[in-house]
mmCIF file of C-alpha atoms and ligand atoms in Angstrom:
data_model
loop_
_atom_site.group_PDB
_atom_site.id
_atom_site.type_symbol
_atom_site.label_atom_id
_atom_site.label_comp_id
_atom_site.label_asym_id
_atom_site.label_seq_id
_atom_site.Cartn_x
_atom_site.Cartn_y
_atom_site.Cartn_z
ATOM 1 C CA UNK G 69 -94.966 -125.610 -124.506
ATOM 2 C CA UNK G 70 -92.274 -127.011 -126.564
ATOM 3 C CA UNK G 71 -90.240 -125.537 -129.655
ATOM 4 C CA UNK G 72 -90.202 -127.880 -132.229
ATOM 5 C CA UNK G 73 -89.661 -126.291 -135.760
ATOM 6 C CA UNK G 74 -91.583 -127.151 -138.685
ATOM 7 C CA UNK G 75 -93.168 -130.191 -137.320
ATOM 8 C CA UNK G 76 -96.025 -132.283 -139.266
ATOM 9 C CA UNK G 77 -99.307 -133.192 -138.461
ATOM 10 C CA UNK G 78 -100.556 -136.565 -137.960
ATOM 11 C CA UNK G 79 -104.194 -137.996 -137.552
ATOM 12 C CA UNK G 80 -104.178 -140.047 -134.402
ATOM 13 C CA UNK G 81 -108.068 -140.538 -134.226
ATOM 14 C CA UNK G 82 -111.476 -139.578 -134.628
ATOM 15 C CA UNK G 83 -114.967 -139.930 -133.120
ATOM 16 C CA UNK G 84 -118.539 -138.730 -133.735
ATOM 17 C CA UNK G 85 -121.867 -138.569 -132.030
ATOM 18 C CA UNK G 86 -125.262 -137.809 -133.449
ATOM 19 C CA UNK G 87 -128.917 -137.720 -130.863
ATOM 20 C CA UNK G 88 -130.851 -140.563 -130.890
ATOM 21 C CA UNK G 89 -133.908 -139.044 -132.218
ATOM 22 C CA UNK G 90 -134.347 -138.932 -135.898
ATOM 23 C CA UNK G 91 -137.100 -136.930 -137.981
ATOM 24 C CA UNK G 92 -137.525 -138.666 -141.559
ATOM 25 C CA UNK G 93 -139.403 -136.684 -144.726
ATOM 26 C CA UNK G 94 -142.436 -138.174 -143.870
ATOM 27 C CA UNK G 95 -142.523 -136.547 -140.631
ATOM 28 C CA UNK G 96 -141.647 -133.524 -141.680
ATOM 29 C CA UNK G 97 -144.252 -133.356 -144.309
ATOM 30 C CA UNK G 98 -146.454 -132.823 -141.316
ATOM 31 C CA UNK G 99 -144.667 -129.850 -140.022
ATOM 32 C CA UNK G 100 -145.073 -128.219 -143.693
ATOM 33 C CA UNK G 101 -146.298 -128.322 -147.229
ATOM 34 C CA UNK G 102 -143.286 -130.957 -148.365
ATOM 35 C CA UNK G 103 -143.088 -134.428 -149.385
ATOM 36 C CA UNK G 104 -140.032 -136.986 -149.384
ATOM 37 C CA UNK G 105 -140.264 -137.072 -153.424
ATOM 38 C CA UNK G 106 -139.352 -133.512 -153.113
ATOM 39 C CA UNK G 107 -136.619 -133.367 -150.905
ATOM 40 C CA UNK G 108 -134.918 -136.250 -151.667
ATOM 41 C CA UNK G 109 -134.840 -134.947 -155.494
ATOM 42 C CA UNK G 110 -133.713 -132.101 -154.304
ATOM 43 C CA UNK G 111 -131.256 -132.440 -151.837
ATOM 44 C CA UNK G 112 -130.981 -136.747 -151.244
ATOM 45 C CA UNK G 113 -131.483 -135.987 -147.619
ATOM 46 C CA UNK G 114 -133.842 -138.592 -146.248
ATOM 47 C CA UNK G 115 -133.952 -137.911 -142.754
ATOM 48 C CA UNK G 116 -132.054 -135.874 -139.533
ATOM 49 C CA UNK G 117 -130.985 -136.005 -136.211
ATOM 50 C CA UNK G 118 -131.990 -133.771 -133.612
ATOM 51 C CA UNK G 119 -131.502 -132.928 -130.177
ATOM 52 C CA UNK G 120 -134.447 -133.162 -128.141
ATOM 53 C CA UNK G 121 -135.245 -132.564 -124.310
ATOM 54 C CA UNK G 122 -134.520 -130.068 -121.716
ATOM 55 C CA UNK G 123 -130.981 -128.788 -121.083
ATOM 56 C CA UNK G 124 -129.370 -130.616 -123.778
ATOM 57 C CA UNK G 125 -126.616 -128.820 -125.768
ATOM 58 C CA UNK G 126 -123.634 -129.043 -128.361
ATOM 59 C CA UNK G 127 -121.642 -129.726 -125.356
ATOM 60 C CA UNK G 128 -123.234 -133.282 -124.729
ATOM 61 C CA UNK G 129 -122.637 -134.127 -128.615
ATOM 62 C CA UNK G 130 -119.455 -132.688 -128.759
ATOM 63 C CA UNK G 131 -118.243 -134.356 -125.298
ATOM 64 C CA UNK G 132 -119.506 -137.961 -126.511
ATOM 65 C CA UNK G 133 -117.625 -137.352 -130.059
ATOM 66 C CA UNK G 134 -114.541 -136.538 -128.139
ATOM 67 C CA UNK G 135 -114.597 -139.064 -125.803
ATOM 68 C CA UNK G 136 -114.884 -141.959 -128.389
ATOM 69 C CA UNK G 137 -111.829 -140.206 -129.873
ATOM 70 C CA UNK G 138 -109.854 -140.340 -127.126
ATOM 71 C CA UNK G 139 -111.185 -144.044 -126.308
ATOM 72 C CA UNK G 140 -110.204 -145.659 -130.000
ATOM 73 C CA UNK G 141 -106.548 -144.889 -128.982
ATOM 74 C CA UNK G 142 -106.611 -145.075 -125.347
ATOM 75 C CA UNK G 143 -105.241 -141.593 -124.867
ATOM 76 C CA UNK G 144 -105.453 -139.928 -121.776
ATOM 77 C CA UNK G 145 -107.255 -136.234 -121.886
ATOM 78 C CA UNK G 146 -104.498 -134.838 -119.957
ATOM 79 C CA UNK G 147 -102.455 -135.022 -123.088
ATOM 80 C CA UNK G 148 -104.612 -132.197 -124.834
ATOM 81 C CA UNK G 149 -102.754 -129.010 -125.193
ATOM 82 C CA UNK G 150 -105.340 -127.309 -127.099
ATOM 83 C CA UNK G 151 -109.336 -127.608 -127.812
ATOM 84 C CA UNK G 152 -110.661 -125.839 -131.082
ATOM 85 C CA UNK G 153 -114.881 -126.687 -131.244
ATOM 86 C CA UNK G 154 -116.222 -124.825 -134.466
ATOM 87 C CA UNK G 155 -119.590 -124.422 -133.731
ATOM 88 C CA UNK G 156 -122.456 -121.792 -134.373
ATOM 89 C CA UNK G 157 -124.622 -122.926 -131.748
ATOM 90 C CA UNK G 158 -123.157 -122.418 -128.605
ATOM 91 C CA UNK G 159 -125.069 -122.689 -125.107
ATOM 92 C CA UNK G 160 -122.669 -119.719 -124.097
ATOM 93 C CA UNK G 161 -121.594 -116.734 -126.225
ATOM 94 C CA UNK G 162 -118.597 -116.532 -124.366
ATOM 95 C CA UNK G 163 -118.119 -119.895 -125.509
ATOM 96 C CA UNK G 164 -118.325 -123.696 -125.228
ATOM 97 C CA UNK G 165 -115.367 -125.100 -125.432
ATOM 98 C CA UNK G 166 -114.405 -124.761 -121.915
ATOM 99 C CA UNK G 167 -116.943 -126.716 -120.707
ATOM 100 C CA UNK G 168 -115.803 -129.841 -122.719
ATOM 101 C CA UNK G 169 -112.427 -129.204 -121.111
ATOM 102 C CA UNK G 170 -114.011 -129.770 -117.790
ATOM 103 C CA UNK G 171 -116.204 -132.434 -118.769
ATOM 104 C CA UNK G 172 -113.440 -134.418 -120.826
ATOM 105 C CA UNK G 173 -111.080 -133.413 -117.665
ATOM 106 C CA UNK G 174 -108.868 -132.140 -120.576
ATOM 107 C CA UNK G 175 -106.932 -130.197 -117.417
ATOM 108 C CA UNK G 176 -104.087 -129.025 -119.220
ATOM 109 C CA UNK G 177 -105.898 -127.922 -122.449
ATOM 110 C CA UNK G 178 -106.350 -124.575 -123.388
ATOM 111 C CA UNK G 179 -109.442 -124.295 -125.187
ATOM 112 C CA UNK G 180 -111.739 -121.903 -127.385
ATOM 113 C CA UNK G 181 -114.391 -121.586 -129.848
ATOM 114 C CA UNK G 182 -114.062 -120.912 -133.507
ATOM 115 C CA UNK G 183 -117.260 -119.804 -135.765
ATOM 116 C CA UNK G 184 -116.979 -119.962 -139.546
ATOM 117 C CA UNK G 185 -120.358 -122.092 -140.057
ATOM 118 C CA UNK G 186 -120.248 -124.713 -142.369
ATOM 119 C CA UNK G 187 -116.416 -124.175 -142.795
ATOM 120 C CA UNK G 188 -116.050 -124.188 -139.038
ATOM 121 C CA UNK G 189 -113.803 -127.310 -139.255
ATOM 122 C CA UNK G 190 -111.602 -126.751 -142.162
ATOM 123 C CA UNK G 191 -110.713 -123.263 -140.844
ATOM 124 C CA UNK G 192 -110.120 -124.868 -137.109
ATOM 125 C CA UNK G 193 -108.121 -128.049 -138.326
ATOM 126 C CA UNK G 194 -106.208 -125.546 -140.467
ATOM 127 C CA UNK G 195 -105.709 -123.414 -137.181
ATOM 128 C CA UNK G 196 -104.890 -126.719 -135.605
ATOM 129 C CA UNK G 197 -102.555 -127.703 -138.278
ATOM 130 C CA UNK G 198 -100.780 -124.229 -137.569
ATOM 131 C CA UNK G 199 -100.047 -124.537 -133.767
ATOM 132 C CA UNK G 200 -98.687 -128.288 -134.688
ATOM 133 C CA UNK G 201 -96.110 -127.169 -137.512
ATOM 134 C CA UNK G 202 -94.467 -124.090 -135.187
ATOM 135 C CA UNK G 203 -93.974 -126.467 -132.323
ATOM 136 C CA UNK G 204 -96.156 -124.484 -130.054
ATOM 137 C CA UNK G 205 -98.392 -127.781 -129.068
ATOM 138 C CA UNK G 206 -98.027 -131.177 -129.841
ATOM 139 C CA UNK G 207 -101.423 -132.299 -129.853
ATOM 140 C CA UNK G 208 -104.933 -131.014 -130.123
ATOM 141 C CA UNK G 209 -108.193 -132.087 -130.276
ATOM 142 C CA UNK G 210 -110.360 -130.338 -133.157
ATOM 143 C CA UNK G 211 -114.497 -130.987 -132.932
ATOM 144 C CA UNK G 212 -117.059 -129.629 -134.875
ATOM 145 C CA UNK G 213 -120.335 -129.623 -133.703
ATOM 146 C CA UNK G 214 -123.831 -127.869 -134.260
ATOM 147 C CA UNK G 215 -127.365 -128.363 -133.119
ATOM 148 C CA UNK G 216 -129.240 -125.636 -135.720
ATOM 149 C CA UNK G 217 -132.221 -127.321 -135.167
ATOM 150 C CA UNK G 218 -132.209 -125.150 -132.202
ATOM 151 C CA UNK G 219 -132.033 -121.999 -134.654
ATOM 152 C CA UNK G 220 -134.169 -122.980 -137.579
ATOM 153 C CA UNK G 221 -137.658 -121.456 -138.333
ATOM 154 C CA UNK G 222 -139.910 -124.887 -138.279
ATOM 155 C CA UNK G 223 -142.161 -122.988 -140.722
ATOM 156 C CA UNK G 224 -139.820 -122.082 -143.247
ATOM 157 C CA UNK G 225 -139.966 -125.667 -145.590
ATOM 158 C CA UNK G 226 -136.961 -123.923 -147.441
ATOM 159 C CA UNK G 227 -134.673 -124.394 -144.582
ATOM 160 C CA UNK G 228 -135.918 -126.947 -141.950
ATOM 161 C CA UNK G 229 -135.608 -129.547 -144.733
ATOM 162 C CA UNK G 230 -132.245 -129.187 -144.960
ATOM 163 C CA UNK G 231 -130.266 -129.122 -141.143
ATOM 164 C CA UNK G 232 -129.725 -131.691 -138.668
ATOM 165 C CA UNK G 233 -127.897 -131.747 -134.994
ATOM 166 C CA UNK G 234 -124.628 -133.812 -134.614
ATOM 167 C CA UNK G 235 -120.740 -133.572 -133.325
ATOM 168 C CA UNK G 236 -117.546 -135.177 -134.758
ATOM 169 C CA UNK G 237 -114.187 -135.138 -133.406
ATOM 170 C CA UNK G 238 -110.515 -135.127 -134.227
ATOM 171 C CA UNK G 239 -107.065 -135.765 -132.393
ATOM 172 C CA UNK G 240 -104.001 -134.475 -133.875
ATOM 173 C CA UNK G 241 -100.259 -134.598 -133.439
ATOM 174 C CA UNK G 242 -97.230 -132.796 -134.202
ATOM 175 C CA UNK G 243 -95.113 -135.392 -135.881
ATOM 176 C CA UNK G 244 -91.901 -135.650 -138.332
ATOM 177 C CA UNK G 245 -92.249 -134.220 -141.606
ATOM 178 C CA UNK G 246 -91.743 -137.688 -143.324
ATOM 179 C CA UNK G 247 -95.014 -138.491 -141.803
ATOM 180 C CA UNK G 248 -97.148 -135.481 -142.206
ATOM 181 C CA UNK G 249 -100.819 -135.950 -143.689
ATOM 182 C CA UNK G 250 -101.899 -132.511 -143.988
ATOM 183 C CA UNK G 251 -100.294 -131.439 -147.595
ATOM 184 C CA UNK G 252 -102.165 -128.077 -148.006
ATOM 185 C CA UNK G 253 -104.812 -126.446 -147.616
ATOM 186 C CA UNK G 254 -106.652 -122.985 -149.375
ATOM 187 C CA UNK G 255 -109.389 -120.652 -147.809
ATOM 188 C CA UNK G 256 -111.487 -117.945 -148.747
ATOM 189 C CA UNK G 257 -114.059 -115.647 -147.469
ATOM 190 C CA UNK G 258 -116.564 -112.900 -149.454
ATOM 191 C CA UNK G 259 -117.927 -110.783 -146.704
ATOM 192 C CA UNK G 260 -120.285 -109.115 -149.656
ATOM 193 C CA UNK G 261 -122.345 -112.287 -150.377
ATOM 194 C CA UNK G 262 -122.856 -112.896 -146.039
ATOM 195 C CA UNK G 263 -126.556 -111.845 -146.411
ATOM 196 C CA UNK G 264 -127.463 -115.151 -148.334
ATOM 197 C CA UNK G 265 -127.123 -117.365 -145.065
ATOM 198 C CA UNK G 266 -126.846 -115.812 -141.826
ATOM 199 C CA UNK G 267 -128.470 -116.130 -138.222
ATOM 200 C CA UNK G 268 -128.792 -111.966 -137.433
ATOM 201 C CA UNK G 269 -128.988 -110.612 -134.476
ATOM 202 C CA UNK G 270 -132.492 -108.718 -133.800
ATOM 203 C CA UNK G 271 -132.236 -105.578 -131.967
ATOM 204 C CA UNK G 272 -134.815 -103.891 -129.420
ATOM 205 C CA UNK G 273 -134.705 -100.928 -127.632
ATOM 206 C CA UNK G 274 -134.233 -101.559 -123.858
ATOM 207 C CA UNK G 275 -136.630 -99.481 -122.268
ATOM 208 C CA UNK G 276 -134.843 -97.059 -120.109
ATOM 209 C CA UNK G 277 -135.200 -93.242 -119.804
ATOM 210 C CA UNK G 278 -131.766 -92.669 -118.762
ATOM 211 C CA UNK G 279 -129.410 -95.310 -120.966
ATOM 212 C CA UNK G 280 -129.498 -95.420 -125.206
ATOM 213 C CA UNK G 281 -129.136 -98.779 -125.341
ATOM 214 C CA UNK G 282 -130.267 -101.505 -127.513
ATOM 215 C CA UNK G 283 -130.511 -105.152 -127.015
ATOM 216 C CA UNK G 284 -131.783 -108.115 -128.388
ATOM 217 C CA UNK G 285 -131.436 -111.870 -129.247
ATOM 218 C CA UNK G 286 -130.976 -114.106 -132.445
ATOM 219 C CA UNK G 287 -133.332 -114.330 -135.284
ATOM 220 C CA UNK G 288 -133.741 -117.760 -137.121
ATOM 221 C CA UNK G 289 -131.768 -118.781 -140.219
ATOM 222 C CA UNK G 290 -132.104 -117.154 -143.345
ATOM 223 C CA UNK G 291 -130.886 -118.470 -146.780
ATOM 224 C CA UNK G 292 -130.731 -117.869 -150.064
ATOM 225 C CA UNK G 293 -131.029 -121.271 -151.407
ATOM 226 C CA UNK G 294 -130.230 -120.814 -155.050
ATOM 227 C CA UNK G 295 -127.641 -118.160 -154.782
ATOM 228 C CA UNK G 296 -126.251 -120.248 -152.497
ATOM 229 C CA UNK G 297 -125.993 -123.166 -154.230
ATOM 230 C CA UNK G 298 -124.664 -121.582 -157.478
ATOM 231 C CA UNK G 299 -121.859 -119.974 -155.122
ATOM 232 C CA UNK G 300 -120.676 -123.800 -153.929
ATOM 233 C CA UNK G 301 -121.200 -124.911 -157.257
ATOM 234 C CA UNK G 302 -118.982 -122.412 -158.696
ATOM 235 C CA UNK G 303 -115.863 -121.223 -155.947
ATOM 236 C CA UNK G 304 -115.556 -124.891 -154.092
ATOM 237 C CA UNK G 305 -114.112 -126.385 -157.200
ATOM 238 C CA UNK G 306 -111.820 -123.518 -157.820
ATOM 239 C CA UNK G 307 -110.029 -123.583 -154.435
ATOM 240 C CA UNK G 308 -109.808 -127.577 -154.691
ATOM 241 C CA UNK G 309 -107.991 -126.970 -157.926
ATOM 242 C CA UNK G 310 -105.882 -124.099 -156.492
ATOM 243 C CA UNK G 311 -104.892 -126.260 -153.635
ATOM 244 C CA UNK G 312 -104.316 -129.603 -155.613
ATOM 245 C CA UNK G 313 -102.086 -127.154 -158.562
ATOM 246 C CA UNK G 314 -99.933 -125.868 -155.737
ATOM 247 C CA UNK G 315 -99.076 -129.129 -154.855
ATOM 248 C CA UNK G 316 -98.604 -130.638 -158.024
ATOM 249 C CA UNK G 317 -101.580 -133.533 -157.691
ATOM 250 C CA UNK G 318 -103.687 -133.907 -160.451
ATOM 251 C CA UNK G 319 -107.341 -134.837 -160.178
ATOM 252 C CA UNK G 320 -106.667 -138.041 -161.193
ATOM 253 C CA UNK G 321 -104.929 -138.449 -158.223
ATOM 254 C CA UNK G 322 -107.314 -138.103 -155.355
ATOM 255 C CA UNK G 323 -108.980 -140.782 -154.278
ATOM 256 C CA UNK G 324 -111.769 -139.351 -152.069
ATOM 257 C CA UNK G 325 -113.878 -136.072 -152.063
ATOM 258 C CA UNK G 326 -114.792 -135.430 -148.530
ATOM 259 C CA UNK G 327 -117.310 -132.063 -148.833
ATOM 260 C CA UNK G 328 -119.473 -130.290 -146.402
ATOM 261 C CA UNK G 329 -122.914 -132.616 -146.366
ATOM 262 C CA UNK G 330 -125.038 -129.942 -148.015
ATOM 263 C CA UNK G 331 -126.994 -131.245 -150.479
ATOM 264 C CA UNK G 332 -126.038 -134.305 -152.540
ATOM 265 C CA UNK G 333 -126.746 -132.667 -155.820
ATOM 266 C CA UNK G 334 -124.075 -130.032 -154.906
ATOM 267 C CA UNK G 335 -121.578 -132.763 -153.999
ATOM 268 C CA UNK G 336 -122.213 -134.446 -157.469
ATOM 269 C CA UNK G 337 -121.977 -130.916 -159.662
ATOM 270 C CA UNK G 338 -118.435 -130.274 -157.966
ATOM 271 C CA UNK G 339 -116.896 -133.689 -158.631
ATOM 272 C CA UNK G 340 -118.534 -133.754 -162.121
ATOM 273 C CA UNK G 341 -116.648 -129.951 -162.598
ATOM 274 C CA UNK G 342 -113.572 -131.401 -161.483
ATOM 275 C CA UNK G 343 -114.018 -134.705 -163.520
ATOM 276 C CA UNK G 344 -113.830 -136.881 -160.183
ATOM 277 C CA UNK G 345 -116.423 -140.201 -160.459
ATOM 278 C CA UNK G 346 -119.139 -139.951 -158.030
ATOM 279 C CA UNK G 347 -117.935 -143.289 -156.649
ATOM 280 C CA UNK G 348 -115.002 -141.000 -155.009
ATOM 281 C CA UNK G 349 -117.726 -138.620 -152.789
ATOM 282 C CA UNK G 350 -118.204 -139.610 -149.071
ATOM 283 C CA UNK G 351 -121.884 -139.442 -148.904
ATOM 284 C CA UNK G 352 -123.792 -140.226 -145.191
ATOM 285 C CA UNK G 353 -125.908 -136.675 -145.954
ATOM 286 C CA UNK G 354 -129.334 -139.090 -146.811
ATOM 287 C CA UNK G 355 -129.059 -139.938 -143.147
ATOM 288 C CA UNK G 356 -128.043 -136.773 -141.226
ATOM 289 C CA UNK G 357 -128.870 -133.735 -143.279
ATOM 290 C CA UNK G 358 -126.557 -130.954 -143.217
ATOM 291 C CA UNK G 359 -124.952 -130.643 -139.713
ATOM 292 C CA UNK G 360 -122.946 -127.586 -140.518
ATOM 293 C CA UNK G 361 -119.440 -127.606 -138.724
ATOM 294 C CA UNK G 362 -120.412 -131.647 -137.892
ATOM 295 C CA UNK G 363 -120.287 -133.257 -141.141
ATOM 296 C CA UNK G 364 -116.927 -133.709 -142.650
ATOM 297 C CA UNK G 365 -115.867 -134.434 -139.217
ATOM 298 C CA UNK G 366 -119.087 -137.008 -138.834
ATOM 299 C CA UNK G 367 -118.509 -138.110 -142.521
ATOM 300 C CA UNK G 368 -114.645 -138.868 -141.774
ATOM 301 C CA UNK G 369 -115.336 -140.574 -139.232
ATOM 302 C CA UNK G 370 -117.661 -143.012 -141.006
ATOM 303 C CA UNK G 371 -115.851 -143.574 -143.953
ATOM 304 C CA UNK G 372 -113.088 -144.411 -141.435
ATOM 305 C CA UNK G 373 -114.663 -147.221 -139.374
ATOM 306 C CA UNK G 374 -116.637 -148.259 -142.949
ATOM 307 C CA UNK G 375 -112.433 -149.072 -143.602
ATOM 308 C CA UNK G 376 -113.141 -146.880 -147.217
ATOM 309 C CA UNK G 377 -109.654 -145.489 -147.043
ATOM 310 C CA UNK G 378 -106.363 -146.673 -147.648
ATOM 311 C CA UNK G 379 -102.625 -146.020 -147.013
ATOM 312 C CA UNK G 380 -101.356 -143.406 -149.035
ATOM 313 C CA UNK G 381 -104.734 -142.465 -150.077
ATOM 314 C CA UNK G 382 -105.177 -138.971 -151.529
ATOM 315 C CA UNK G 383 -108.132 -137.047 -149.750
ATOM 316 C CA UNK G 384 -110.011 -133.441 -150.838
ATOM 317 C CA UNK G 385 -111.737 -132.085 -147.897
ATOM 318 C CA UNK G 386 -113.453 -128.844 -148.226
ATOM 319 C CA UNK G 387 -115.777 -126.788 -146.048
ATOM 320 C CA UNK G 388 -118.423 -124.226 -147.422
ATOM 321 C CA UNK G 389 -121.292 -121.801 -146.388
ATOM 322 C CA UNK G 390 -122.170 -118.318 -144.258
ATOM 323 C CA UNK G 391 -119.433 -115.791 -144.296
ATOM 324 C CA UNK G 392 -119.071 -116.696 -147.130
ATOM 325 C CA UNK G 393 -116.326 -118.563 -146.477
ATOM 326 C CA UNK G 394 -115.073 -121.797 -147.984
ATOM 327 C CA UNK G 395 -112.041 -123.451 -148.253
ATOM 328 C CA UNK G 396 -109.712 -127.217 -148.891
ATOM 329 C CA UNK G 397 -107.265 -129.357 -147.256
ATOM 330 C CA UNK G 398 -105.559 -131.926 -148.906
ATOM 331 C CA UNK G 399 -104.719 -134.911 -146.900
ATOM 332 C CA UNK G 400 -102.360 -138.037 -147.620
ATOM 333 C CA UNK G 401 -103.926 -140.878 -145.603
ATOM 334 C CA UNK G 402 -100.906 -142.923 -143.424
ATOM 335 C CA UNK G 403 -102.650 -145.913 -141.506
HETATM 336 N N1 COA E 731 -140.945 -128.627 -150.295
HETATM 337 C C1 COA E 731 -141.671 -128.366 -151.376
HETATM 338 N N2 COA E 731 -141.528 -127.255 -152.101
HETATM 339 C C2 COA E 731 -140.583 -126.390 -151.718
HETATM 340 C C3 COA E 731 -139.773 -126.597 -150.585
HETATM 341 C C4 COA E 731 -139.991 -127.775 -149.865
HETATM 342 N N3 COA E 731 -139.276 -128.091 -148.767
HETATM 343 N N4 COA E 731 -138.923 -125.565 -150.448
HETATM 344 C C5 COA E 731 -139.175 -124.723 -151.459
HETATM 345 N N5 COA E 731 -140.177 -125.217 -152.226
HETATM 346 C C6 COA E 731 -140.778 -124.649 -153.413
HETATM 347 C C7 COA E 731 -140.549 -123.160 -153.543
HETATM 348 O O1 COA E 731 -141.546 -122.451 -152.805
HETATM 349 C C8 COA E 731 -140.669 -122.960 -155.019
HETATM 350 O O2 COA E 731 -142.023 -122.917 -155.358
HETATM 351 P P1 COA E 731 -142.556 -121.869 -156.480
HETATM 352 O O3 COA E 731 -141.835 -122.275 -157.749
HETATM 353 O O4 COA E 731 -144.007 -122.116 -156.482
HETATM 354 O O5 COA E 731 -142.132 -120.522 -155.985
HETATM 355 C C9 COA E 731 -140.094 -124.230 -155.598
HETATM 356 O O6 COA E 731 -140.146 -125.208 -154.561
HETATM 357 C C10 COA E 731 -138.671 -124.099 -156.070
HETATM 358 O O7 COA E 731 -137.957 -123.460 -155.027
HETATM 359 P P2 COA E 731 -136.449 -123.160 -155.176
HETATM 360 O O8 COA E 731 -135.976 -122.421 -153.978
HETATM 361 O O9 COA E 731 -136.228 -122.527 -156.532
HETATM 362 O O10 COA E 731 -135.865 -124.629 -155.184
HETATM 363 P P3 COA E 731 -134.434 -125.100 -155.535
HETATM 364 O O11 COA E 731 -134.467 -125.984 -156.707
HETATM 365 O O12 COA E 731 -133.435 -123.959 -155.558
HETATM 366 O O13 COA E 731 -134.081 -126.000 -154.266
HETATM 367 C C11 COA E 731 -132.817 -125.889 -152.233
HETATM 368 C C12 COA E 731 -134.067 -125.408 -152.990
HETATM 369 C C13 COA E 731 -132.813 -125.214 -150.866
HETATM 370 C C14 COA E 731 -132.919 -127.395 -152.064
HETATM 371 C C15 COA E 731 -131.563 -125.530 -153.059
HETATM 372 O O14 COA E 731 -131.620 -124.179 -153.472
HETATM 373 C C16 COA E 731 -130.312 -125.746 -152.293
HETATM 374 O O15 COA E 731 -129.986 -126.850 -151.909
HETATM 375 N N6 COA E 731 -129.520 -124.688 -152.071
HETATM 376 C C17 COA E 731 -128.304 -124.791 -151.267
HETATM 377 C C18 COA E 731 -128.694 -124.754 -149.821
HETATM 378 C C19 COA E 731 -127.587 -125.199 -148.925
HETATM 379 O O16 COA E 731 -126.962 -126.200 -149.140
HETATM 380 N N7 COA E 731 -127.364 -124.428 -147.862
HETATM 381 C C20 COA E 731 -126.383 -124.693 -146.875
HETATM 382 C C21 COA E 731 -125.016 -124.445 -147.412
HETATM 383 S S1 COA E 731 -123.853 -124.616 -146.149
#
């Protein structure tokens, strides 16, 4: 652990992974009373990926994701100091991200989980972005990665529409101010507003004469649909102009709008608030759905090896959903 004060944070590299097998509108107008016409109106999702078979977790998508991070710039996983995977779908409570340390052979990596949902990657870049400036590590791999398929109620046509499985990963380095790429960043959370999208716990009572205990498992996920999508529509705009203000960038400045792949029309009514041309939103949600802490992550990743962004290009990336908690980065792109 080295001292380094105020250092920047530099990009190195970044890598994704979805599964292989892909459910389309069609197919899931089989599963329930939907159509294509519906949700593509609604939403311009088209189809998802999920993660079939037996034994299969976020830890294979987030392993692969990593991996093809570390491969595009030949960096050996020893130099990890530090793992962050957001993810709400652990195979472990305790938590995932120490597996991928063993599988990656990431042996001098410290590692933990961080759950914020949709925001799950904002938050842990931020976090990331953190241990970089004080000089406590110089670089860290940030992945976000969830599989809700495994968590969705397949007869509830008002979520199972929406979700798909998928990982996407991150290096970053500490690095001289002059070349630093995260600008600023703003996050929120309303605690009050948490029961319009949550995964809740079910208790039980465990059935024993002598101990008062109560136990239980996970329910499904529950949403608010509309309440959520009026809060996006309303507070993700807000903290993208709160962030770009304190930074003195105007909206005519940033090039690219890199959102959480909700739902398209949600993407469109921000940028339209902010008076940002659609051409500037990174879109891939039509194939994917929404993969929670996955898709800006996925989405970067893309618009990456798609060559979309250039030097010196100015990039909004914010994260929203359960907690409620949303929040932006702002990013100057150095190739
Ligand atoms: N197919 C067909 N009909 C459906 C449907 C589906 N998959 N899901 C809901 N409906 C029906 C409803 O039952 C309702 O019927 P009714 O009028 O007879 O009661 C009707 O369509 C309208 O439902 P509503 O919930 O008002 O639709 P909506 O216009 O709000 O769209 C969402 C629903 C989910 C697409 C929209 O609210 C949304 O995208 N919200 C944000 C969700 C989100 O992004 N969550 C994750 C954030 S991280």
């Amino acid at each position: 652990m080295k001292s380094l004060m105020m250092q920047g944070t530099r990009i190195l590299s970044t890598g994704s992974a979805v599964p292989n097998s892909s459910l389309n509108n069609s197919q899931i107008s089989e599963i329930v009373e939907t159509s294509d016409e519906w949700i593509v109106t609604r939403t311009g999702i088209e189809e998802r990926r999920l993660l079939t078979g037996m034994n299969k977790s976020v830890v294979d998508l987030a392993v692969l994701a990593a991996l093809k991070a570390l491969d595009k710039i030949s960096m050996s996983p020893s130099e990890i100091d530090l793992i962050i995977l957001a993810t709400s779908s652990p195979n472990d409570l305790f938590g995932s991200a120490s597996q991928i340390q063993s599988k990656i052979k990431a042996l001098n990596a410290v590692a933990f989980d961080l759950t914020a949902a949709c925001s799950g990657f904002v938050l842990s870049m931020v976090t990331a972005s953190q241990f970089l400036k004080s000089g406590t590590y110089r670089t860290i791999l940030v992945i976000g990665a969830d599989v809700l398929s495994k968590w969705i109620d397949w007869s509830d046509r008002s979520t199972c529409i929406l979700f798909g499985d998928g990982a996407g990963a991150m290096i970053l380095q500490s690095c001289p101010q002059k070349d630093n790429q995260i600008l600023g960043f703003q996050l929120n959370t309303d605690g009050s507003y948490s029961n319009h999208l949550s995964l809740l716990y079910k208790e039980q009572v465990y059935p024993h004469p002598v101990l008062n205990l109560y136990q239980g498992s996970f329910k499904y996920i529950s949403m608010n649909g509309k309440e959520v999508y009026k809060f996006a529509v309303s507070q993700v705009p807000i903290s993208i102009l709160k962030c770009l203000n304190s930074l003195n960038i105007s909206t005519h400045d940033v090039n690219w709008l890199l959102l959480h792949q909700a739902n398209e029309r949600i993407l469109k009514a921000i940028a339209d608030k902010l008076c940002i041309s659609n051409n500037k939103i990174i879109v891939n949600l039509n194939k994917y759905g929404n993969t929670s802490a996955a898709s800006i992550p996925i989405a970067f990743d893309e618009a990456l090896t798609e060559n979309k962004i250039s030097n010196n290009d100015i990039i909004v990336i914010s994260g929203f959903g359960a907690g409620l908690t949303w929040g932006t980065i702002i990013i100057k792109w150095k190739s």
